[in-house]
Amino acid sequence: MADDRLRMQDPRHQYPQPPFPAQPQPVPGLAREMDPKPDHGETSYQGSGKLRGRKALISGGDSGIGRAAAIAFAREGADVAISYLLEEQPDADEVIALIEAEGRKAVALPGDLTDETHARRVVQNAADQLGGLDVLVINAGHQQAFESLDKITTEDFDETLKTNLYALFWMAQEGAKLLPPGGSIITTASIQAYEPSTAIMHYAMTKAGIVAFTKALATELISKGIRANAVAPGPFWTVLQPSGGQLPEKVKSFGGDSKFGRPGQPVEIAPVYVLLASQEGSYITGEVFGVTGGEGIA
Ligand code: NAD
Ligand code: MG
């Protein structure tokens, strides 16, 4: 309940704690099949007009952190385009309905962002269909865990770099051409940029790359009045994890070794995306915002 989420309470006990049931799904997975269901803010995020009239594109907006940002942006008054993979249409349909329920325009842009033509077109299509683009959230990500270094395949290494770095680079290039002064680009990095885990070391490598790229992007784009920042999540309860992002055993205890004893829920990171997108964040650029459950980033 909306009221309940904002009621003052001990945050350690606000959301489900492990153990979680085993729930493997093929990549990219569907949020709607998770147990317990993540809280993306469907009934709990309250807006207050912070993005009234803005036009935003969120990659990976069908599920997880991107879905939480999409719901929050719509509740704050923005029209929202989401990009996602075709297999994720059932999740995307739910998000489109939630955006439209706020009386905002929703645009669905399915397709594979590892294809350069598609990645570039998605940004242009969002701007065409929304009538401009003010906020670009480059959030889509690929993460697959392996037992050890020698087990990481070249195929997955390639998929990880293509999704997390190439697609991000292509989308940022297109966004930089389109965004007006006051516009905002937000990337999703990870605590993995600072505290890499061996099982996902190639993923961690891309997240460190996102931090470096976003800082340089911010330096260049402020000359056009555009801000760019990265968000660095810790463990969040999203379908990225049971669809191969963690080794299956680890899903059952996911987030249990954080200071909170639980993973974050996507709605708990949405306010940071809203701040960075909105004019309230007018002096914030080139920053990395950790939302890690107390682990910190350095
Ligand atoms: P998620 O699986 O819900 O979202 C990732 C999305 O990426 C998918 O929904 C999919 O639409 C998109 N995607 C993946 N490959 C794609 C491709 N080839 N083409 C188009 N879209 C593609 O999981 P999430 O945890 O919400 O992930 C969002 C971001 O957060 C990712 O960048 C992830 O690396 C990052 N992140 C997540 C965590 C966590 O614990 N969940 C922690 C740190 C960082
Ligand atoms: Mg998804």
Short mmCIF file of C-alpha atoms and ligand atoms in Angstrom, two decimals:
data_model
loop_
_atom_site.label_atom_id
_atom_site.label_comp_id
_atom_site.label_asym_id
_atom_site.label_seq_id
_atom_site.Cartn_x
_atom_site.Cartn_y
_atom_site.Cartn_z
CA MET A 1 0.00 0.00 0.00
CA ALA A 2 1.21 3.49 -0.83
CA ASP A 3 0.66 4.73 2.71
CA ASP A 4 2.45 1.80 4.17
CA ARG A 5 5.61 2.17 2.08
CA LEU A 6 6.10 5.75 3.22
CA ARG A 7 5.22 5.12 6.86
CA MET A 8 8.29 5.52 9.11
CA GLN A 9 9.61 2.05 9.86
CA ASP A 10 12.77 -0.03 10.20
CA PRO A 11 13.90 -0.43 6.56
CA ARG A 12 15.56 -3.77 7.31
CA HIS A 13 12.16 -5.35 7.82
CA GLN A 14 10.19 -3.47 5.17
CA TYR A 15 10.48 -6.10 2.42
CA PRO A 16 11.00 -9.86 2.04
CA GLN A 17 14.18 -11.44 3.32
CA PRO A 18 15.81 -14.67 2.15
CA PRO A 19 15.52 -17.59 1.99
CA PHE A 20 13.72 -17.33 -1.37
CA PRO A 21 12.40 -20.28 -3.38
CA ALA A 22 14.53 -21.63 -6.24
CA GLN A 23 13.05 -20.17 -9.45
CA PRO A 24 15.27 -20.54 -12.49
CA GLN A 25 14.07 -18.87 -15.69
CA PRO A 26 15.69 -18.69 -19.12
CA VAL A 27 17.32 -15.30 -19.84
CA PRO A 28 15.91 -12.58 -20.02
CA GLY A 29 13.10 -13.89 -17.75
CA LEU A 30 9.79 -12.36 -16.72
CA ALA A 31 9.30 -10.32 -13.55
CA ARG A 32 5.68 -11.46 -13.37
CA GLU A 33 6.83 -15.03 -12.67
CA MET A 34 9.01 -14.16 -9.68
CA ASP A 35 8.26 -15.34 -6.15
CA PRO A 36 7.99 -13.14 -4.16
CA LYS A 37 6.90 -10.55 -6.72
CA PRO A 38 9.21 -7.53 -6.81
CA ASP A 39 7.75 -4.19 -5.73
CA HIS A 40 8.27 -1.88 -8.72
CA GLY A 41 5.94 0.72 -7.22
CA GLU A 42 2.81 -0.55 -8.98
CA THR A 43 0.64 0.28 -5.96
CA SER A 44 3.22 1.99 -3.78
CA TYR A 45 4.95 4.84 -5.69
CA GLN A 46 3.37 8.26 -5.16
CA GLY A 47 4.22 11.04 -7.60
CA SER A 48 4.20 14.79 -7.07
CA GLY A 49 4.60 16.35 -10.51
CA LYS A 50 8.41 16.47 -10.56
CA LEU A 51 8.58 15.48 -14.25
CA ARG A 52 5.44 17.12 -15.54
CA GLY A 53 5.46 17.28 -19.35
CA ARG A 54 8.84 15.52 -19.73
CA LYS A 55 9.43 12.87 -22.38
CA ALA A 56 11.58 9.93 -21.35
CA LEU A 57 13.01 6.75 -22.85
CA ILE A 58 14.02 3.90 -20.54
CA SER A 59 15.84 0.85 -21.93
CA GLY A 60 14.90 -2.33 -20.07
CA GLY A 61 11.76 -0.55 -18.87
CA ASP A 62 9.68 -3.74 -18.86
CA SER A 63 11.00 -5.15 -15.58
CA GLY A 64 13.16 -4.54 -12.55
CA ILE A 65 14.86 -1.21 -11.98
CA GLY A 66 13.80 0.14 -15.40
CA ARG A 67 10.15 -0.72 -14.72
CA ALA A 68 10.32 1.03 -11.34
CA ALA A 69 11.76 4.12 -13.06
CA ALA A 70 9.04 3.95 -15.76
CA ILE A 71 6.22 3.79 -13.20
CA ALA A 72 7.75 6.59 -11.12
CA PHE A 73 8.34 8.82 -14.16
CA ALA A 74 4.71 8.40 -15.30
CA ARG A 75 3.43 9.14 -11.77
CA GLU A 76 5.63 12.27 -11.79
CA GLY A 77 3.92 13.41 -14.98
CA ALA A 78 6.20 12.19 -17.80
CA ASP A 79 5.33 10.47 -21.07
CA VAL A 80 7.44 7.31 -21.20
CA ALA A 81 8.84 5.05 -23.93
CA ILE A 82 10.26 1.69 -22.89
CA SER A 83 12.57 -0.59 -24.83
CA TYR A 84 12.80 -4.34 -24.14
CA LEU A 85 13.30 -7.71 -25.84
CA LEU A 86 10.38 -9.27 -27.72
CA GLU A 87 10.26 -12.23 -25.29
CA GLU A 88 9.44 -9.73 -22.55
CA GLN A 89 6.19 -8.50 -24.14
CA PRO A 90 4.02 -9.77 -21.23
CA ASP A 91 6.03 -7.68 -18.73
CA ALA A 92 6.08 -4.71 -21.11
CA ASP A 93 2.29 -4.86 -21.56
CA GLU A 94 1.84 -4.43 -17.80
CA VAL A 95 4.13 -1.37 -17.75
CA ILE A 96 2.42 0.22 -20.76
CA ALA A 97 -0.95 -0.20 -18.99
CA LEU A 98 0.43 1.36 -15.78
CA ILE A 99 1.80 4.40 -17.66
CA GLU A 100 -1.47 4.88 -19.52
CA ALA A 101 -3.41 4.56 -16.24
CA GLU A 102 -1.68 7.82 -15.20
CA GLY A 103 -3.06 9.52 -18.31
CA ARG A 104 0.42 9.65 -19.81
CA LYS A 105 1.55 8.56 -23.27
CA ALA A 106 3.31 5.19 -23.38
CA VAL A 107 5.43 3.97 -26.28
CA ALA A 108 6.58 0.34 -26.65
CA LEU A 109 9.86 -0.25 -28.50
CA PRO A 110 10.71 -3.97 -28.61
CA GLY A 111 13.94 -5.24 -30.17
CA ASP A 112 17.52 -6.32 -29.56
CA LEU A 113 19.80 -3.45 -28.57
CA THR A 114 22.94 -5.42 -29.45
CA ASP A 115 22.02 -4.58 -33.04
CA GLU A 116 23.53 -1.15 -33.77
CA THR A 117 20.83 -0.09 -36.20
CA HIS A 118 18.10 -0.95 -33.70
CA ALA A 119 19.89 0.67 -30.74
CA ARG A 120 20.25 3.94 -32.63
CA ARG A 121 16.73 3.81 -34.05
CA VAL A 122 15.14 3.21 -30.65
CA VAL A 123 16.29 6.63 -29.48
CA GLN A 124 15.10 8.35 -32.64
CA ASN A 125 11.78 6.43 -32.59
CA ALA A 126 11.16 7.40 -28.98
CA ALA A 127 11.73 11.07 -29.85
CA ASP A 128 9.49 10.81 -32.93
CA GLN A 129 6.64 9.13 -31.10
CA LEU A 130 6.84 11.23 -27.94
CA GLY A 131 7.35 14.49 -29.84
CA GLY A 132 10.85 15.05 -28.42
CA LEU A 133 13.13 13.52 -25.79
CA ASP A 134 14.20 15.09 -22.49
CA VAL A 135 15.39 12.13 -20.43
CA LEU A 136 17.32 9.06 -21.58
CA VAL A 137 17.76 6.21 -19.11
CA ILE A 138 20.21 3.64 -20.49
CA ASN A 139 19.49 0.76 -18.16
CA ALA A 140 19.25 -2.48 -20.19
CA GLY A 141 21.79 -5.00 -19.02
CA HIS A 142 22.97 -8.58 -19.48
CA GLN A 143 24.41 -10.59 -16.57
CA GLN A 144 25.19 -14.31 -16.50
CA ALA A 145 27.13 -15.98 -13.68
CA PHE A 146 29.79 -18.67 -14.19
CA GLU A 147 31.52 -21.01 -11.72
CA SER A 148 34.98 -19.65 -12.50
CA LEU A 149 37.08 -17.64 -14.96
CA ASP A 150 37.78 -20.61 -17.24
CA LYS A 151 34.01 -21.29 -17.62
CA ILE A 152 33.14 -17.83 -19.00
CA THR A 153 32.39 -18.29 -22.70
CA THR A 154 33.46 -15.94 -25.44
CA GLU A 155 29.83 -15.93 -26.56
CA ASP A 156 28.61 -14.59 -23.22
CA PHE A 157 31.55 -12.20 -22.93
CA ASP A 158 30.48 -10.80 -26.29
CA GLU A 159 26.78 -10.60 -25.34
CA THR A 160 27.64 -8.83 -22.08
CA LEU A 161 29.86 -6.21 -23.71
CA LYS A 162 27.45 -5.69 -26.61
CA THR A 163 24.47 -5.12 -24.29
CA ASN A 164 26.10 -3.22 -21.47
CA LEU A 165 28.68 -1.14 -23.36
CA TYR A 166 28.11 -1.04 -27.13
CA ALA A 167 24.35 -0.47 -26.92
CA LEU A 168 24.87 2.12 -24.18
CA PHE A 169 27.46 3.92 -26.32
CA TRP A 170 25.19 3.93 -29.40
CA MET A 171 22.19 5.17 -27.42
CA ALA A 172 24.23 7.87 -25.68
CA GLN A 173 25.54 9.12 -29.02
CA GLU A 174 22.00 9.41 -30.39
CA GLY A 175 20.65 10.93 -27.18
CA ALA A 176 23.37 13.58 -27.15
CA LYS A 177 22.14 14.79 -30.56
CA LEU A 178 18.51 15.02 -29.48
CA LEU A 179 18.31 16.16 -25.86
CA PRO A 180 17.66 19.86 -25.23
CA PRO A 181 19.34 21.99 -22.54
CA GLY A 182 17.94 20.74 -19.23
CA GLY A 183 17.95 17.19 -20.56
CA SER A 184 19.34 14.31 -18.54
CA ILE A 185 21.06 11.02 -19.37
CA ILE A 186 21.10 8.38 -16.64
CA THR A 187 23.04 5.12 -16.89
CA THR A 188 22.77 2.09 -14.63
CA ALA A 189 26.18 0.96 -13.42
CA SER A 190 26.57 -1.33 -10.36
CA ILE A 191 28.39 -1.81 -7.10
CA GLN A 192 30.18 -4.43 -9.23
CA ALA A 193 32.23 -1.57 -10.72
CA TYR A 194 33.84 -1.20 -7.29
CA GLU A 195 33.44 -4.58 -5.58
CA PRO A 196 33.54 -7.14 -8.40
CA SER A 197 32.41 -10.74 -7.82
CA THR A 198 34.38 -13.51 -9.49
CA ALA A 199 31.28 -15.23 -10.93
CA ILE A 200 30.41 -12.15 -12.99
CA MET A 201 33.81 -10.57 -13.54
CA HIS A 202 33.16 -9.81 -17.22
CA TYR A 203 29.90 -8.07 -16.22
CA ALA A 204 31.76 -6.13 -13.51
CA MET A 205 34.22 -5.00 -16.18
CA THR A 206 31.37 -3.46 -18.19
CA LYS A 207 29.95 -1.70 -15.13
CA ALA A 208 33.33 -0.08 -14.41
CA GLY A 209 33.34 0.99 -18.06
CA ILE A 210 29.89 2.56 -17.64
CA VAL A 211 31.15 4.64 -14.70
CA ALA A 212 34.11 5.97 -16.70
CA PHE A 213 32.05 6.64 -19.81
CA THR A 214 29.28 8.42 -17.92
CA LYS A 215 31.74 10.75 -16.18
CA ALA A 216 33.33 11.71 -19.51
CA LEU A 217 29.89 12.10 -21.08
CA ALA A 218 28.89 14.49 -18.30
CA THR A 219 31.98 16.62 -18.91
CA GLU A 220 31.25 16.89 -22.61
CA LEU A 221 27.48 17.38 -22.43
CA ILE A 222 27.35 20.10 -19.79
CA SER A 223 28.57 22.43 -22.57
CA LYS A 224 25.10 21.82 -24.08
CA GLY A 225 23.29 22.13 -20.73
CA ILE A 226 22.70 18.38 -20.54
CA ARG A 227 23.52 16.43 -17.36
CA ALA A 228 24.69 12.80 -17.20
CA ASN A 229 24.91 10.59 -14.11
CA ALA A 230 25.20 6.92 -13.21
CA VAL A 231 23.25 4.97 -10.60
CA ALA A 232 25.12 2.10 -8.94
CA PRO A 233 22.71 -0.43 -7.41
CA GLY A 234 23.66 -3.08 -4.90
CA PRO A 235 21.59 -6.30 -4.78
CA PHE A 236 18.06 -5.69 -6.11
CA TRP A 237 15.31 -8.29 -6.35
CA THR A 238 14.85 -8.39 -10.13
CA VAL A 239 14.49 -11.14 -12.72
CA LEU A 240 18.08 -10.52 -13.83
CA GLN A 241 19.12 -12.71 -10.87
CA PRO A 242 17.03 -15.93 -11.28
CA SER A 243 17.50 -15.84 -15.08
CA GLY A 244 21.21 -16.67 -14.72
CA GLY A 245 22.58 -13.48 -13.18
CA GLN A 246 23.41 -15.51 -10.06
CA LEU A 247 24.35 -19.14 -9.72
CA PRO A 248 21.01 -20.86 -8.83
CA GLU A 249 21.99 -21.58 -5.20
CA LYS A 250 22.77 -17.91 -4.64
CA VAL A 251 19.27 -16.80 -5.69
CA LYS A 252 17.86 -18.49 -2.57
CA SER A 253 20.01 -16.35 -0.28
CA PHE A 254 20.11 -13.25 -2.52
CA GLY A 255 20.75 -10.04 -0.56
CA GLY A 256 21.06 -11.96 2.71
CA ASP A 257 24.67 -10.91 3.28
CA SER A 258 23.89 -7.20 2.86
CA LYS A 259 23.71 -5.01 5.96
CA PHE A 260 19.91 -5.08 5.60
CA GLY A 261 19.76 -8.87 5.42
CA ARG A 262 17.58 -8.52 2.33
CA PRO A 263 17.80 -7.32 -1.28
CA GLY A 264 16.48 -3.92 -2.30
CA GLN A 265 13.14 -3.73 -4.10
CA PRO A 266 13.11 -1.82 -7.41
CA VAL A 267 10.79 0.88 -6.00
CA GLU A 268 13.47 1.74 -3.43
CA ILE A 269 15.83 3.00 -6.16
CA ALA A 270 13.23 4.79 -8.33
CA PRO A 271 13.46 8.11 -6.41
CA VAL A 272 17.13 8.46 -7.42
CA TYR A 273 16.22 8.18 -11.12
CA VAL A 274 13.47 10.78 -10.57
CA LEU A 275 15.91 13.17 -8.86
CA LEU A 276 18.52 12.81 -11.60
CA ALA A 277 15.91 13.26 -14.34
CA SER A 278 14.21 16.27 -12.77
CA GLN A 279 15.17 19.92 -12.53
CA GLU A 280 15.62 19.36 -8.79
CA GLY A 281 18.90 17.71 -9.80
CA SER A 282 20.02 20.86 -11.66
CA TYR A 283 23.56 20.93 -10.16
CA ILE A 284 24.14 17.18 -10.27
CA THR A 285 26.26 15.85 -13.11
CA GLY A 286 29.10 13.34 -13.52
CA GLU A 287 28.12 11.64 -10.26
CA VAL A 288 27.67 8.01 -9.37
CA PHE A 289 24.80 7.43 -6.95
CA GLY A 290 25.16 4.26 -4.93
CA VAL A 291 21.99 2.60 -3.66
CA THR A 292 23.62 -0.46 -2.19
CA GLY A 293 22.01 -1.27 1.13
CA GLY A 294 24.90 0.17 3.07
CA GLU A 295 27.89 -1.25 1.21
CA GLY A 296 28.92 2.12 -0.17
CA ILE A 297 30.88 2.78 -3.35
CA ALA A 298 34.40 4.15 -3.58
P1 NAD B 1 15.93 -6.81 -15.51
O1 NAD B 1 16.25 -8.13 -16.11
O2 NAD B 1 14.57 -6.61 -14.99
O3 NAD B 1 16.25 -5.65 -16.54
C1 NAD B 1 17.24 -5.74 -17.54
C2 NAD B 1 16.58 -5.43 -18.86
O4 NAD B 1 17.59 -5.32 -19.87
C3 NAD B 1 15.63 -6.50 -19.36
O5 NAD B 1 14.31 -6.29 -18.89
C4 NAD B 1 15.71 -6.33 -20.89
O6 NAD B 1 14.60 -5.63 -21.37
C5 NAD B 1 16.95 -5.50 -21.10
N1 NAD B 1 17.85 -6.17 -22.04
C6 NAD B 1 18.78 -7.11 -21.80
N2 NAD B 1 19.39 -7.47 -22.95
C7 NAD B 1 18.83 -6.73 -23.94
C8 NAD B 1 19.03 -6.64 -25.34
N3 NAD B 1 19.95 -7.38 -25.98
N4 NAD B 1 18.24 -5.79 -26.05
C9 NAD B 1 17.30 -5.03 -25.43
N5 NAD B 1 17.08 -5.06 -24.10
C10 NAD B 1 17.84 -5.90 -23.37
O7 NAD B 1 17.02 -6.59 -14.35
P2 NAD B 1 17.47 -5.27 -13.53
O8 NAD B 1 18.18 -5.80 -12.37
O9 NAD B 1 16.35 -4.35 -13.36
O10 NAD B 1 18.55 -4.63 -14.50
C11 NAD B 1 18.54 -3.27 -14.88
C12 NAD B 1 19.96 -2.73 -14.80
O11 NAD B 1 20.37 -2.73 -13.44
C13 NAD B 1 20.99 -3.55 -15.57
O12 NAD B 1 21.87 -2.68 -16.24
C14 NAD B 1 21.73 -4.27 -14.46
O13 NAD B 1 23.04 -4.59 -14.84
C15 NAD B 1 21.68 -3.24 -13.36
N6 NAD B 1 21.93 -3.72 -12.01
C16 NAD B 1 21.09 -4.59 -11.41
C17 NAD B 1 21.37 -5.02 -10.13
C18 NAD B 1 20.48 -6.00 -9.41
O14 NAD B 1 20.85 -6.48 -8.34
N7 NAD B 1 19.32 -6.32 -9.91
C19 NAD B 1 22.50 -4.54 -9.45
C20 NAD B 1 23.33 -3.65 -10.09
C21 NAD B 1 23.04 -3.23 -11.37
MG MG B 2 12.81 -7.72 -18.44
#
